[in-house]
Coordinates of C-alpha atoms in Angstrom, one line a residue:
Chain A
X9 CA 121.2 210.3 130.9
X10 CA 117.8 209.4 131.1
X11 CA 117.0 206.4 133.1
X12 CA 114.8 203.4 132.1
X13 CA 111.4 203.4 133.4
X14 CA 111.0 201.2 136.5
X15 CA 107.8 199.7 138.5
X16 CA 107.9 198.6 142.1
X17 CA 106.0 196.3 143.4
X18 CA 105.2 195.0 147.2
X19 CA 106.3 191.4 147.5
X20 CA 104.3 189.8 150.5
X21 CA 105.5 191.7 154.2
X22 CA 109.6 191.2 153.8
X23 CA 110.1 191.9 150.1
X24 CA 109.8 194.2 147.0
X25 CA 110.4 194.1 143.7
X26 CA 111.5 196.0 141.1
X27 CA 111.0 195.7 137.5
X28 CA 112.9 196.9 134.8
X29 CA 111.3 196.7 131.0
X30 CA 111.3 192.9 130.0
X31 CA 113.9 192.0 128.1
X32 CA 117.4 190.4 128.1
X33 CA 119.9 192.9 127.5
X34 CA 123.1 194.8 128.6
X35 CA 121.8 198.2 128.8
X36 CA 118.8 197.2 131.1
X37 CA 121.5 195.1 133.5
X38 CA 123.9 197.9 133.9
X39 CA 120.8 200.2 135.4
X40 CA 120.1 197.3 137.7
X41 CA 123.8 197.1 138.7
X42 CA 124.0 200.6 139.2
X43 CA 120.8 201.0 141.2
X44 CA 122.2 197.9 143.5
X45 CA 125.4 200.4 144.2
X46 CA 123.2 203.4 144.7
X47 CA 120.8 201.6 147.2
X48 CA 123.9 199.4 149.2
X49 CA 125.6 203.3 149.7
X50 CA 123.0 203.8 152.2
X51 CA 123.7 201.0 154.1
X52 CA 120.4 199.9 155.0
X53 CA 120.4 197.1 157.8
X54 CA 119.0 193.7 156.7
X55 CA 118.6 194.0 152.7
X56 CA 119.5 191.3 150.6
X57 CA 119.4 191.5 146.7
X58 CA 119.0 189.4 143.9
X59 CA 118.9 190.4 140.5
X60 CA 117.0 188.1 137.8
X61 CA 117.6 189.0 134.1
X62 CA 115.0 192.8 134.6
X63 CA 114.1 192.4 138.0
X64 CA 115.7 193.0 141.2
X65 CA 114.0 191.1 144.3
X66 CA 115.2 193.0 147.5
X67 CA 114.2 191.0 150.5
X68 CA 114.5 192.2 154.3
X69 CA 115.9 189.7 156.1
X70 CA 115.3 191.7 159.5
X71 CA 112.1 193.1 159.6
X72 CA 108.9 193.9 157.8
X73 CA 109.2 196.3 154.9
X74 CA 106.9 199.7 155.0
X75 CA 106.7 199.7 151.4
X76 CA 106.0 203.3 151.1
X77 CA 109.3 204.6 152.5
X78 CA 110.8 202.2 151.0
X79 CA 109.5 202.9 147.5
X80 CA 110.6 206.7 148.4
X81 CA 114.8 205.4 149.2
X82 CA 114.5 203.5 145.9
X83 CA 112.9 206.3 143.8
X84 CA 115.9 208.6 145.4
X85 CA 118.3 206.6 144.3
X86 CA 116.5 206.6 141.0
X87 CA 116.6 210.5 140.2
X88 CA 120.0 210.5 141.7
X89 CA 119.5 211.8 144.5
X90 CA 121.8 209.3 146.4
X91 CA 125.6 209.4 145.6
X92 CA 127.1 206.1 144.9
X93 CA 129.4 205.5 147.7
X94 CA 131.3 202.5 146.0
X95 CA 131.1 200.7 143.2
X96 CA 131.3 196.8 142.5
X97 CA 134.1 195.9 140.0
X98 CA 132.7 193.6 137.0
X99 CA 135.1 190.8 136.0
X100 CA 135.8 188.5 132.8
X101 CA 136.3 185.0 133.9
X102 CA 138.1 182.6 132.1
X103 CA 136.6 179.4 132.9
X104 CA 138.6 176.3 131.7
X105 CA 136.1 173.6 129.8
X106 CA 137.5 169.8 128.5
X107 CA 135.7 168.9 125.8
X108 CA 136.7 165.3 125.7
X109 CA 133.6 163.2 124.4
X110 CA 133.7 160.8 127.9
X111 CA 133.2 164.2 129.7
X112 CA 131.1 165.7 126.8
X113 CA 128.8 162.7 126.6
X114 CA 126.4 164.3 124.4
X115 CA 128.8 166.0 122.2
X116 CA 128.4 163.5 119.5
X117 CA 124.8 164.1 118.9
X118 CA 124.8 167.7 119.5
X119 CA 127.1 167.8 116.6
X120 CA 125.2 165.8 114.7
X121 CA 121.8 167.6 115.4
X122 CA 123.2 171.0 114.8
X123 CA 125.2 169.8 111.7
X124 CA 128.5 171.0 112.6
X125 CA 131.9 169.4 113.4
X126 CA 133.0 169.2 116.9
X127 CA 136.1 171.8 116.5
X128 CA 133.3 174.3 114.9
X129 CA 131.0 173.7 118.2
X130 CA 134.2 174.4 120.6
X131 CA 135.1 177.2 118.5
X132 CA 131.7 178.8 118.7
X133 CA 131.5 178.0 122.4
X134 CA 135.0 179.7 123.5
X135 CA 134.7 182.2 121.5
X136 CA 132.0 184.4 122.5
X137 CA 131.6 186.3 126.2
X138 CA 128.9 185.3 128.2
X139 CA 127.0 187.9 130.4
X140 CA 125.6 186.6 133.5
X141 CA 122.0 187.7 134.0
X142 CA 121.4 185.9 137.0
X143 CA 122.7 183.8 139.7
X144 CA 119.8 181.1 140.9
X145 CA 118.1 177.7 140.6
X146 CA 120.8 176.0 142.5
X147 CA 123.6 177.6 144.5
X148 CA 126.2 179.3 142.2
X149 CA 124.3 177.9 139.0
X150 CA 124.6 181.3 136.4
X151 CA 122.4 182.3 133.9
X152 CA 124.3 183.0 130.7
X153 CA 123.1 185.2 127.8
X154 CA 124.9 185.7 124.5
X155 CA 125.0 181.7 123.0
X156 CA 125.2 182.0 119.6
X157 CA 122.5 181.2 117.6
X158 CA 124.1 178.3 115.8
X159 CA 124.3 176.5 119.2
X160 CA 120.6 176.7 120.3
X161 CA 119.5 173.2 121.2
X162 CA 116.3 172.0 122.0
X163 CA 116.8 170.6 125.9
X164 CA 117.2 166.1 126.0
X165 CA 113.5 165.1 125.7
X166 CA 113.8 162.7 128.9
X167 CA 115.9 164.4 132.1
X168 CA 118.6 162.5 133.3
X169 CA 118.7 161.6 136.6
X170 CA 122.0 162.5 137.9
X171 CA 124.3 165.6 135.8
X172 CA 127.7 165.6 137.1
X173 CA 128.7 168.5 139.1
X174 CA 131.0 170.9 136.4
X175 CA 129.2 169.4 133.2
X176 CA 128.5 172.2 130.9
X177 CA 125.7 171.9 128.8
X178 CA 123.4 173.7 125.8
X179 CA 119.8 174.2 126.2
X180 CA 117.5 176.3 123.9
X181 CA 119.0 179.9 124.3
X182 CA 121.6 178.9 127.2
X183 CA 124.4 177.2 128.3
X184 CA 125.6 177.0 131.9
X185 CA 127.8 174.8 134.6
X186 CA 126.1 172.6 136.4
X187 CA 127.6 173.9 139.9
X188 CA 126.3 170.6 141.6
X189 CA 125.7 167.0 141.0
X190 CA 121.8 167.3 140.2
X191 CA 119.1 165.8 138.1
X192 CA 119.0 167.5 134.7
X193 CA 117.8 167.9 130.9
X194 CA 120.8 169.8 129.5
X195 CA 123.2 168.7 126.4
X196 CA 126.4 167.5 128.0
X197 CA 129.2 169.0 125.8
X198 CA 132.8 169.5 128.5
X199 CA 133.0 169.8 132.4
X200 CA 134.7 172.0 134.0
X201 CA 137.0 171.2 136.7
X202 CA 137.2 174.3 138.8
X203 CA 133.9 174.7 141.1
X204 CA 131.9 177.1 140.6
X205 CA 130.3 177.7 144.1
X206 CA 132.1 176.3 147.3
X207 CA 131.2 177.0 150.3
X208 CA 134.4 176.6 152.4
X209 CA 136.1 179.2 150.5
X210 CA 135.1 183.3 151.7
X211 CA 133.5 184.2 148.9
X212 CA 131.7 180.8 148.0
X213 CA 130.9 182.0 144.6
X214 CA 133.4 183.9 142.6
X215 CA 131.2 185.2 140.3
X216 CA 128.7 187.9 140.5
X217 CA 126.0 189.1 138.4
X218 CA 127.2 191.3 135.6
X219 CA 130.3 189.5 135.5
X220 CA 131.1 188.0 131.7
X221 CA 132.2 184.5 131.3
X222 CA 134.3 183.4 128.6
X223 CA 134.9 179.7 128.1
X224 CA 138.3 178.0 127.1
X225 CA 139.6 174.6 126.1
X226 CA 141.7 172.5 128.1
X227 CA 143.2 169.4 127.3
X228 CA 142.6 166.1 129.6
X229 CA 146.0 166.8 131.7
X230 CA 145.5 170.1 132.3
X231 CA 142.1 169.4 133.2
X232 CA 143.1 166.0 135.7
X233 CA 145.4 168.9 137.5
X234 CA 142.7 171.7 137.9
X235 CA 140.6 168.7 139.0
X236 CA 142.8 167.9 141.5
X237 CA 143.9 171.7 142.4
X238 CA 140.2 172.2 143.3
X239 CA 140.0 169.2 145.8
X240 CA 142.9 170.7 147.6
X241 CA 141.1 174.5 147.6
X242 CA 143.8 175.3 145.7
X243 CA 142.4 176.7 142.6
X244 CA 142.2 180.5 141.2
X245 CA 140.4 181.1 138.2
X246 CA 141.9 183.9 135.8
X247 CA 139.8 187.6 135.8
X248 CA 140.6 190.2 134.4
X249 CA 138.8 193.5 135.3
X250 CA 136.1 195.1 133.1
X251 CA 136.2 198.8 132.4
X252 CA 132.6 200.3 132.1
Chain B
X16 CA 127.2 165.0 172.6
X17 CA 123.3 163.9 171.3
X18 CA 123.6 160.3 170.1
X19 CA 121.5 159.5 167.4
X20 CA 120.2 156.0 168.3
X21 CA 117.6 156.1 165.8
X22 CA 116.5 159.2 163.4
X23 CA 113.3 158.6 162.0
X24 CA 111.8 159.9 158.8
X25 CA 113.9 163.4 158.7
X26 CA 116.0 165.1 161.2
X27 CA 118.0 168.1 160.5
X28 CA 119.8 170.6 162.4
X29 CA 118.4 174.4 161.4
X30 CA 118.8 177.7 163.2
X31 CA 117.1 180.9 162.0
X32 CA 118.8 180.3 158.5
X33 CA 121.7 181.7 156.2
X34 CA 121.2 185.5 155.1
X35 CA 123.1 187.3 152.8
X36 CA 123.9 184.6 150.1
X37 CA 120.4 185.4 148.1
X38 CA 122.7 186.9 145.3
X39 CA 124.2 183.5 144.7
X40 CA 121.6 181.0 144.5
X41 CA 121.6 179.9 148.3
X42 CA 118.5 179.4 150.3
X43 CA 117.8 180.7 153.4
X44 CA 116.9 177.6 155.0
X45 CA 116.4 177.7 158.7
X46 CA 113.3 176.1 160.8
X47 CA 110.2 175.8 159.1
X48 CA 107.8 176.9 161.9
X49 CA 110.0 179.5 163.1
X50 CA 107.2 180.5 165.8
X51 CA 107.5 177.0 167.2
X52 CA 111.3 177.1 167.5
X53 CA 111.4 180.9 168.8
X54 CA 109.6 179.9 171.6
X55 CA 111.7 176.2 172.8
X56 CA 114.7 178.7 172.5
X57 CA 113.0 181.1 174.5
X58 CA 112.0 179.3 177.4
X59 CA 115.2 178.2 177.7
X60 CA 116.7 181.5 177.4
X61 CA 118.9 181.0 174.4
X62 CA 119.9 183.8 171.9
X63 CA 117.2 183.5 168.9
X64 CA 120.1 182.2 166.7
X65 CA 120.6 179.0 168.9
X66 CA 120.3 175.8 166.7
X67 CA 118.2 173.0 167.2
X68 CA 116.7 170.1 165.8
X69 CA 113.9 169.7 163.5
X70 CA 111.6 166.5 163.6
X71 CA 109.4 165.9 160.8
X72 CA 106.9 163.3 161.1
X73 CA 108.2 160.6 162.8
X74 CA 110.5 161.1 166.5
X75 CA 114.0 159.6 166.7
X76 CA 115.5 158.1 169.8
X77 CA 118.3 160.3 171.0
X78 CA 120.5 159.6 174.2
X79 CA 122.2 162.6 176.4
X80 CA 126.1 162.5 177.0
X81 CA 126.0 165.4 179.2
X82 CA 124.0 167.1 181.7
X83 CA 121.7 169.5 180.2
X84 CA 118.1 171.2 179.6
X85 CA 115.9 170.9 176.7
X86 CA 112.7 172.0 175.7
X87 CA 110.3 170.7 173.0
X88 CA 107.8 172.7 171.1
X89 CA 106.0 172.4 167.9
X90 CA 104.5 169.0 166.4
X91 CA 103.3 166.1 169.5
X92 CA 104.8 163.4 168.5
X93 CA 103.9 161.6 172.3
X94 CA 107.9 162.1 173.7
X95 CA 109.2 160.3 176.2
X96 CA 112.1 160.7 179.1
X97 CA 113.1 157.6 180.1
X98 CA 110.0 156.2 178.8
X99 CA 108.2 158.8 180.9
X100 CA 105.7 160.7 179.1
X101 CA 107.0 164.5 179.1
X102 CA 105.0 167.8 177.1
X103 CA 106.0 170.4 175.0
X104 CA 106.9 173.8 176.2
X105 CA 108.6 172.6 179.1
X106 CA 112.0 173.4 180.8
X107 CA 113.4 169.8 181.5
X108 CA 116.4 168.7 183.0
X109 CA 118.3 165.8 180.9
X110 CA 121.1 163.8 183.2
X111 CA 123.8 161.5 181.1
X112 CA 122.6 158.6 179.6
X113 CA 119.4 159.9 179.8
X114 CA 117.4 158.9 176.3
X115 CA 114.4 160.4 174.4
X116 CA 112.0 158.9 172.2
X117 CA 109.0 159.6 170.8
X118 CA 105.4 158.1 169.8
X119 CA 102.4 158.9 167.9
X120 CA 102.6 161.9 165.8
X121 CA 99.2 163.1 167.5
X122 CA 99.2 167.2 166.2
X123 CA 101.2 168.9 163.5
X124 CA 104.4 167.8 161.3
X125 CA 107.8 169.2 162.8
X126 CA 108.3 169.0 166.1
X127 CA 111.5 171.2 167.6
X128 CA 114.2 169.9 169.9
X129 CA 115.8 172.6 172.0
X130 CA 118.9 172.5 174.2
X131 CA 120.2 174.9 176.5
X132 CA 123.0 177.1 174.7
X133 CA 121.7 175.3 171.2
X134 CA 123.3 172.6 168.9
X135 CA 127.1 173.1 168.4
X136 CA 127.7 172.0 165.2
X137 CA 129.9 173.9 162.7
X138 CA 128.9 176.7 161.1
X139 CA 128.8 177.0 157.3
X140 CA 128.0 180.5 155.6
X141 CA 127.2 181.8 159.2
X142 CA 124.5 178.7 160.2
X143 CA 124.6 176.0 161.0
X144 CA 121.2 174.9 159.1
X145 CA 121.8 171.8 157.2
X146 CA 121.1 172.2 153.4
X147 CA 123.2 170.0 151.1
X148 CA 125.3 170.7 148.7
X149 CA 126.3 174.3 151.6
X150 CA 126.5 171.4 154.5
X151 CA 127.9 168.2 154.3
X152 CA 125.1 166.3 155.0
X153 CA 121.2 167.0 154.0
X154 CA 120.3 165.5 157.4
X155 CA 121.0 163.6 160.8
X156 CA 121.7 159.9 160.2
X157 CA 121.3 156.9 163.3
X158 CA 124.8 156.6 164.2
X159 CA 125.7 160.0 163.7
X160 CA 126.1 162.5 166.8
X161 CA 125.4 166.4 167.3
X162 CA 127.4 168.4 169.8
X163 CA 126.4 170.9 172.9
X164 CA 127.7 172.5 176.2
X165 CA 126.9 170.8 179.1
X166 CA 124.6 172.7 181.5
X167 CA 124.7 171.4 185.1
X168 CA 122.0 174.3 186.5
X169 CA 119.9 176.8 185.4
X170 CA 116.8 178.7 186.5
X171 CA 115.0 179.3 184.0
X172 CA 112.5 182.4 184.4
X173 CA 109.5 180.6 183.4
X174 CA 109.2 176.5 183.8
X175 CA 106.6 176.2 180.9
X176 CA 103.9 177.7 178.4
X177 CA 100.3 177.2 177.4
X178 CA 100.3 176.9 173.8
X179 CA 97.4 177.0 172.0
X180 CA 98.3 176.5 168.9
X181 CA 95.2 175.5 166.0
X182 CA 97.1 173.3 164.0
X183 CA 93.5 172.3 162.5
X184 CA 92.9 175.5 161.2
X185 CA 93.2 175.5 157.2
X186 CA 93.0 179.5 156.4
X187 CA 96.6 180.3 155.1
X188 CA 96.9 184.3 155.1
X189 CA 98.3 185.5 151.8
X190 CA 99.3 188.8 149.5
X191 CA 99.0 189.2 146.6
X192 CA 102.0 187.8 144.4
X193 CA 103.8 190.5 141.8
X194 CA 101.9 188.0 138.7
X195 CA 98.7 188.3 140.7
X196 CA 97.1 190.5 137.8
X197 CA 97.4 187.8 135.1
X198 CA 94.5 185.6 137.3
X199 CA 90.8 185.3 135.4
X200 CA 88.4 185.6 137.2
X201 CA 87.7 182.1 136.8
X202 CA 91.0 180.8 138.1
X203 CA 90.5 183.5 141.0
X204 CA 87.0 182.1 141.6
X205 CA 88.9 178.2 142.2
X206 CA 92.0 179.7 144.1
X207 CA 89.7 181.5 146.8
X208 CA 86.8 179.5 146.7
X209 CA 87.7 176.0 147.8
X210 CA 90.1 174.0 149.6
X211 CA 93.3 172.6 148.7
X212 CA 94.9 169.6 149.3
X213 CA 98.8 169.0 150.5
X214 CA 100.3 166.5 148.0
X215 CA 102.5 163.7 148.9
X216 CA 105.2 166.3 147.0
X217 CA 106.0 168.4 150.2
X218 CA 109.3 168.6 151.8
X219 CA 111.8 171.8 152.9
X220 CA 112.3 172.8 149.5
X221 CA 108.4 172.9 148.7
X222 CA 104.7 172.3 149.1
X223 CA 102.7 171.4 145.8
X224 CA 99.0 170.9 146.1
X225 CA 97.4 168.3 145.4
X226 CA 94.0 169.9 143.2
X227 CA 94.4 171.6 139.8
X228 CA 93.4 175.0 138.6
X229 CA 92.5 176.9 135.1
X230 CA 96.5 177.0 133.8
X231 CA 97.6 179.9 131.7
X232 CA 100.3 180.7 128.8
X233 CA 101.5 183.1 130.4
X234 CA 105.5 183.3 129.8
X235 CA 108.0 185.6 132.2
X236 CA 111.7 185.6 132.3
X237 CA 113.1 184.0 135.5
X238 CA 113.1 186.1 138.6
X239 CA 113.5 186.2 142.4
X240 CA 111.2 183.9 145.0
X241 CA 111.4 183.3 148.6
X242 CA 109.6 180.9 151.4
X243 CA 106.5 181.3 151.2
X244 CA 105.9 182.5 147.4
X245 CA 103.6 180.2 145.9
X246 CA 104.3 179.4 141.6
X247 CA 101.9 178.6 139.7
X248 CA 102.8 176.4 136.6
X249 CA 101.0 176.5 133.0
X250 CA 99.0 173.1 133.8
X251 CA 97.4 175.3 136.4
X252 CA 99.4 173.4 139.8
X253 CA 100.2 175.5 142.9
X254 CA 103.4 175.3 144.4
X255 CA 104.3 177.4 147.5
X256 CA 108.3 177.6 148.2
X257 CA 109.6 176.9 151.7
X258 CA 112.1 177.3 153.5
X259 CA 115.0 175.0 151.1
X260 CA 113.3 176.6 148.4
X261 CA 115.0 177.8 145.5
X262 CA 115.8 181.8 145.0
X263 CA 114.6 182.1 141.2
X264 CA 111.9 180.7 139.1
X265 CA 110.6 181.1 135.8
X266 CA 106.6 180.3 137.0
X267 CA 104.1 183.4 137.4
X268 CA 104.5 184.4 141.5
X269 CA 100.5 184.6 142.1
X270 CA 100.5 184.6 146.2
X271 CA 102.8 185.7 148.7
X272 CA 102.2 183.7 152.5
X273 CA 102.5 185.9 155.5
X274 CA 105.5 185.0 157.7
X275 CA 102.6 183.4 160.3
X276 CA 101.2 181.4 157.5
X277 CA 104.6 179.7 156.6
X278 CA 104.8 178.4 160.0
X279 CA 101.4 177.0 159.7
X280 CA 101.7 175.7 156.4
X281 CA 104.9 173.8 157.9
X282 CA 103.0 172.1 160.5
X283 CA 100.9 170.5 157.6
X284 CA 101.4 166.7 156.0
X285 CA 99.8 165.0 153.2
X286 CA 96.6 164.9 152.5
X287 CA 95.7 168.0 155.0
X288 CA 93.9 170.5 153.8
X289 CA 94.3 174.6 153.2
X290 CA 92.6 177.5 151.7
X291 CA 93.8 180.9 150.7
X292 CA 92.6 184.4 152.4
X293 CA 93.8 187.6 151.0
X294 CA 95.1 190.1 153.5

């Protein structure tokens, strides 16, 4: 099949970047994931990548990058030259959300702004799959494409000053988990107890990017026991595995 | 043990920094004048990764539990053994009990702290860099204490070094950034032609200047940055990422610092000045 078209660029004397054509979409993240396989196969000391929505940023940690050969390994791995040794596993996670309006705080007036009941706004949350484009901004916080369009929000005019780490909130064309307690503009609708990064555990961040998310209501006791479960490191949030 | 008797304005642990969690949203962190700290650890023969302490600004007072040797580099913040005046980029031997303070900041911004075998605090993600919400704490608190292994002799090979470091000089060295193309040639004409100032806005995470430029409309979709890319937002305000700094953003990527110009730009406070020199 033929590939995308793709432009590489140097990035200052440690980095490159690749481009993919601008725009937010499935087909245009799968080639990124499976150019990530191709070029981890050669097992290349020092790379570290991070994919962005259509870009991949590859940074050396190690040493400076001569950006010719490099530009060479990536265009092999492009024509398909390389073989792909192994390849990452995508995952559906179920991620639990309470929608309770003292955790939800500004579920009332997102309701009333978008003109729709609170059951119809849960409904549309939980019901679609998320695709996460990116993973950035703060550690473990995911960007999320695929909100439907009834959702879209305009972001709270004033910030607030503190977000409560799990709060899961609407903002134009996104929603996301706040994976920390931070400053923030988003439209609180649920939190969810289970942590999205933490850095005790071996993998600090169970999700990846190309993973799908798919949100889903909890009551207030289940949610007090997953709260709970995740202060003891107890916690293991429901996959299942993705066929491509 | 280090005893933090007093920790002035910002003290943190850092160590060459955390790699391999880019994909998740984690900084690199690490020292911000990693040519400063290379060379404390190096005099004192320590594997590059050894942690040690970074002093931004104003010097703490610290007391030594244990026999040991340090070595100071970076920033001159007028340090003191005992209330003896000592330099930087010297092998000294600490005896318990003995305590270190510091002055007037006289040169530069962070000044290093390095200890024979390096700080032994935990690890976190494979470093002990302290960046909050990965470590506990975002830095060293008075009070608090920092661990290390006693050292009762060592030879090192070399007892000191002449640094001659320009902390004066204002020419940061830059590439181009992946958005560079989107400059006028107005906007070029103000980023290359004069001076900037550093803001009161500067801390690990980032350095915004102080002077505006021509802003743009241009819109991108989030991608990857690093220390040392500097943003530029649509009111026309340069930002250059350090070290904290966060691994995406949504703003055009117009420069790129060398690796030798984020170690300069670290040793700068408010209200010093800078100006950009392609490479």
């Amino acid at each position: 099949m033929k590939k995308l078209p793709i432009s590489i660029k140097p990035f200052g004397q440690r980095a490159i970047l690749i481009e993919w054509p601008s725009e937010v979409s499935e087909s245009v993240l799968g080639e990124i994931l499976e150019f990530v396989d191709c070029f981890k196969s050669m097992e290349l000391p020092g790379w570290e990548m991070s994919i962005a929505y259509n870009s991949l940023t590859m940074v050396n940690s190690i040493a400076d990058v001569d950006f010719e050969s490099v530009e060479k390994q990536i265009l092999d791995c492009q024509n398909g030259q390389k073989k792909i040794k192994k390849k990452r596993g995508r995952f559906l996670w179920k991620i639990p959300v309470c929608y309770d309006s003292d955790l939800g705080i500004d579920l009332d007036e997102v309701s009333t702004v978008l003109g729709i009941s609170q059951t119809q706004l849960i409904t549309l949350h939980t019901a679609q799959e998320y695709i996460v484009y990116g993973l950035g901004f703060l550690p473990g916080f995911m960007y999320l494409g695929g909100l439907p369009e009834e959702l879209e929000i305009p972001r709270r005019k004033e910030p607030r000053l503190h977000v409560a780490q799990g709060s899961v909130g609407l903002a134009g064309k996104q929603t996301g988990i706040y994976p920390q307690d931070s400053p923030g503009g988003w439209n609180i609708i649920g939190s969810c107890p289970t942590p999205i990064f933490n850095p005790k555990a071996e993998e600090p961040c169970f999700v990846s990017v190309g993973d799908k998310i798919k949100f889903k209501e909890i009551s207030r006791a289940e949610y007090n026991l997953k709260k709970i479960e995740a202060e003891v490191g107890i916690f293991k949030p429901e996959k299942i595995a993705l066929d491509d | 043990m280090i005893k933090v008797l007093k920790s002035g304005f910002f003290m943190t642990v850092q160590d060459v920094g955390r790699f391999g969690y880019r994909d998740i949203g984690v900084p690199v962190s690490g020292v911000m004048d990693n040519d400063s700290a290379a060379k404390a650890n190096k005099l004192l023969d320590n594997p590059k990764e050894a942690a040690l302490l970074e002093i931004t600004m104003t010097g703490p007072t610290l007391q030594f539990e244990a026999p040991t040797y340090i070595c100071l580099s970076g920033a001159f913040l007028s340090p003191t053994l005992n209330n003896e005046p000592i330099g930087n980029y010297q092998v000294i031997q600490v005896t318990k009990g003995d305590i270190l303070s510091y002055g007037r900041l006289e040169k530069g911004f962070r000044s290093y702290l390095a200890i024979k075998g390096g700080i032994q605090t935990d690890i976190v993600m494979g470093s002990r860099s302290q960046y909050h919400p990965v470590t506990p704490n975002k830095c060293l608190k008075d009070g608090s204490s920092v661990a290390y292994e006693e050292t009762v002799s060592f030879e090192p090979a070399i007892s000191g070094l002449k640094v001659d470091r320009k902390f004066e000089e204002e020419t940061l060295e830059v590439y181009k950034g992946p958005e560079f193309s989107i400059l006028s040639d107005a906007q070029l004409g103000s980023l290359f032609g004069k001076s900037f100032s550093i803001s009161e806005k500067n801390n690990r995470m980032a350095y915004q200047l102080g002077e505006l430029i021509q802003g743009h409309k241009h819109s991108m979709l989030t991608s990857g940055t690093m220390p040392g890319t500097v943003q530029f937002t649509p009111a026309g305000r340069l930002i250059i990422l350090m070290k904290d700094g966060q691994t995406t953003g949504g703003y055009p990527r117009i420069l790129q610092l060398s690796e030798d110009s984020i170690c300069q730009l670290a040793q700068k406070k408010f209200g010093d000045t800078i100006s950009f020199k392609l490479l």
